[in-house]
């Protein structure tokens, strides 16, 4: 047959099919690329935000004798090259250049301080380009001196400015360090970091700042020059060597996370094999596996949710395309019947249908596939597989459908049979589908997700099973209420309601099934909307849980009263509630708990419009579940206090969520040392930080923005919105296609009735009553399915990583979007019915009825 001529004859249907294929392929191929790009960006941001000491790879070793010592830079350099050479190939793109090496002592006390002050010695391979000498000079080569009858080395060192005041040191001073193997430290210079924000300082915070390992202990690491390595030995002191291999976060890819975790373990084993004859065992110190593992858990949830909605989108797109293919097949039916009667083979019939469908679908699919490359991001396999699936399903359905329809030449098909009684086999099969769907849902809720890092196939199968079960129930049961309505309408005098409802109730399976394509479209779109609203609401709750007030000001030291008054006078500040936080002793033993002293009633007024709060408290204490059941107990804070338990609370917004804690009235303190301000209003956080220099200012709005700006969180919500809009469009397209597909049969029925005196107005009402019930039933069932899916899948899908680590369990029942979708579908159905009657009005009865139809 002449395929091009057939395409010209049915150009409108071919164009619709091509547009549907283009949109489906663009979405199915473009959305995964955008999501994968978001996954990659989330991983890069996670690695960048993590402390360098956790994200980077650090090879460490200890020297315990002079034979283990490394005494010159070249020895460090040779090992550094070795570590880079043995990095596994999978890990190599993630390892950046520009690492550094170091040698440091630790816990080196200043002699005579009883272990209260420590000056450790440290060598950095890149100290020359990372520090500026602001006083004195750079340290020089070591010397010797006599101390207690023996010769000891004298190290010239440089210390950071902060250490002068914190540890009472001065330029040019010499200190003796060590307990038995003594050494002298002469302060030759004072330095300042060129860029304190440089990530490499994360590995050397002990050089840049005074460390307090215990309340009364102060530690600082002083810099020594290259020449100091020749004297620095692990024989008499604790000495460690480090080679830092920094991680290049921009090279990280989410798809490679499992390989990276395995590669880090391989690198650790390879480093350990080099321990023979080396200064102590070499091993790798890094938090990278944990960072990758945490990200993988969060990513797994994102992929699960996206797999659900994208699978639903693909299924709905294929369903609408199949409807369009069915429409094209209906247009070809007369031509192929004639060809079959004239001796055309079944292969020719199927080949013609497949060729014409391929001609309509393939260009649109190719264009949609090409448009997906405008979306930046990696190319997962679904990008290639999605368009291929669309083309294969479309062409295969067209070939099989017409081959079955025309397997016998001139086969008679009666259109006046309302419905056939279903066989026992079919009823059994449909009942089995419903039972299996319910069983699968129960097992999923009881079992949870599998241990696989990818999407769980069982989780993906349950929504399909539920949709199939709901479709079967709808198909079997929707006729009964319509028949009841038809019987009620039969008692009236008007014929149009009875005829319309009767035709809707007697619709054959072939005319009902196209409308049931709306089920997954509405179900998945409502599911996406409900999940998106649930995440949004929980994010808002999490931001209040994190801050505990519109604005919170916290300080490690007491906030002066003058600064509090300046805060009260700041424009935009409505209320200020002072509070004191700290650790308190419970009883007289070693039990400690977190505590906050605050005027709870005033704090409740600050939280008046918030989703969090506290019970009223005028005396006694509110305690955590771990402290319940104690009745009256004592605590040691500024003084000994006796408190009665007035209630049990699971958390304190902005302060405590677990462990042992209590809330007491601020009046129980003799003189509260206020270190926290809870503020209601819209004052500028920057201005508050200026007024209270020692404090950290956080706001609920900033916390909410930080939660929502997470790449994975924003990607999930953005994808849900796009999928919801796409499914709504496909649902409307399904309604239009169902109207067009049944237009010929509907016109024939109306024409028969017009010969009996049916008016044009009655014809429009009849058409609306025939179509609208199925649309409304399907819309209500789809709405119910969409509301059921979050409840059914909720325990198996942990959305807390996208909601500030709070579980998303209470999905709000906001029916605005579902109602809008249902109203849109009903409106399209009504407009389509009126358009159909307007077009049919122009036709004469002879154009529809054949000779003998009225006999």
C-alpha angles and dihedrals in degrees: 000000000000104000096184091053091051089049091053091048092052097032095138095054091043090052092050090050091049093050091049091050091048094052093044094050093044090053098040092047099034102046095056090052092051091047093048090050089052091050091052093048091049091053092048092049091048092052092045093049094047117092112267091237088063101039100042128075112244122188109204137187136169128226115219101168142021090261089061095049123114105214105180141037093248091065090055091046094053091053091045090057089048093054091051091049095054096046105121115253092243091056098040097086089056095053111088128204122246101066123152141219130223144183118202140170120216135204092016104159126209105246113254098019095101091237095304099113129040133188110191123191119236137181121197121192092214101036091118094066098037104053138051119211106230099173133023116352142289112286118263137206119316122259135189138248140178118258125171092343099312139086115253131181120258114213119201106216142177124221134196119259092246092064094061095069099026095053101026095246128148137198114273093019120137121214129188113226132189137052103241107350097056129199134175125235118202116192104225100166148003121228140193126206114254090215113013089184092061107124092226089070086068087076092048106041087132089066096046099043140029108255124216107202091169130016094264100030124094123189131187130173115218123208120244126191127246089267090062091068090073090064101032108100137171093216096092103019142035107276129176132183123209136189112192119206104190121217119239101220093189090065094054119114124193093219090060096053096105090049091048092053091052091044092056089054090049090050091051090053092047091051092048090055089063092061095096109110091358132122097278123315117320116226138164121250114198142130091210096109091054092046090050092045093052090047091047091055091051091044092050090060092048091050091048094053092043092047089054096051096038091049088051091048092051092047092050092045090051090047092053091045089050088053089053090048089051089052090052090047090053090053090051095046097094093044094049092044089056091046091050092049090052092056103276113156124239088245090058091049093050092042092052092051092047094047094049092046091047090050089054098041106034099065092047092046091049092049092048090048090051092048090055088067089066086071109085117232145077121308112244118192093260089068089068097032098049099065091041090054091050093052095043094048093047095048093040093050093049093049095045096043095052093039090057093043093051102033088119121042115246093358110180117236119186119218097188097073108102100201141334123233108253117244123245089247092056093047090050091050093050092048089050090053091053094046093047091049092053092045092049091050092051092048092049092052091047097041103038122197123336123249094253117116091223129066112302109245090210090056091050092049096053097066089048091051092047092049092049091048093049090047092052092049091047093048092050100040107033092080094060100065089043091053090049090051090047091054090051090048090050089066090062127081096238114092099196098072091048094047094045096048092042092054090047091050093046095048110137121240090255092061095041097049096066090058091051088066082080091068098076091035094056094035096054094040092051089045090052092047093048093048091047091051090046092053092046093051094046091049089056090049091047092053090055091046090053097048106024094207139036087266129009126194116195131180136182089223134043115287109231118242091238091059091049090054091050088052091052090052094049113114111255096029111121102169135007120197114189119211140175123219130188148121117288133193113241110215117330100301134078097287115122133183139181115255140189124194111203143139095261096192092055090046089053089057090053088053094045095120097032128103090234132063149146134243118257116274129186100159141359119029143291108226137194121251089260090062098043123121096037098110106194115008140164131241132189114224121129086337138352110290129189112211135182120218109248100173147339121248128186095213145357111230111244095007121045133020101162143009127041117332141139140196120219133177112268090231093073089074117087090218114001113221097215112211100155133056123196108202133192116200143057101278120151112268089210091056091048090052089052092051093048105036095178094054139085115227121209129173135198091235092053091047091051091048091050091053094047095043093061105118095231093046095049091044093053094048093044092050091048090054093048093047092048091053092046093049091049089054091048091049090055090047090052091054092050093047092049089052092049094044093056096038096101095049091044092050090051092052093046091048091054090051092047089060086059092054104274110159125222091251091052090047090057092049091047092052092048092049090049095052106029099064093058091047092050094045091049091046093052093046091047089050090051091048092051091050091046097052097067090049092047096045099031099098091048097050116062108201095171094107088067096045105054093278092297117128114254101222109130107069111195115239098230107163096181097099096040090047090050090051093048092047090049092051092048091048092050090049092051093046090048092051092051091046090050093053091046091054093044091051090068092058122088119230089248090063091061108027121063128213108284096023091108096042 
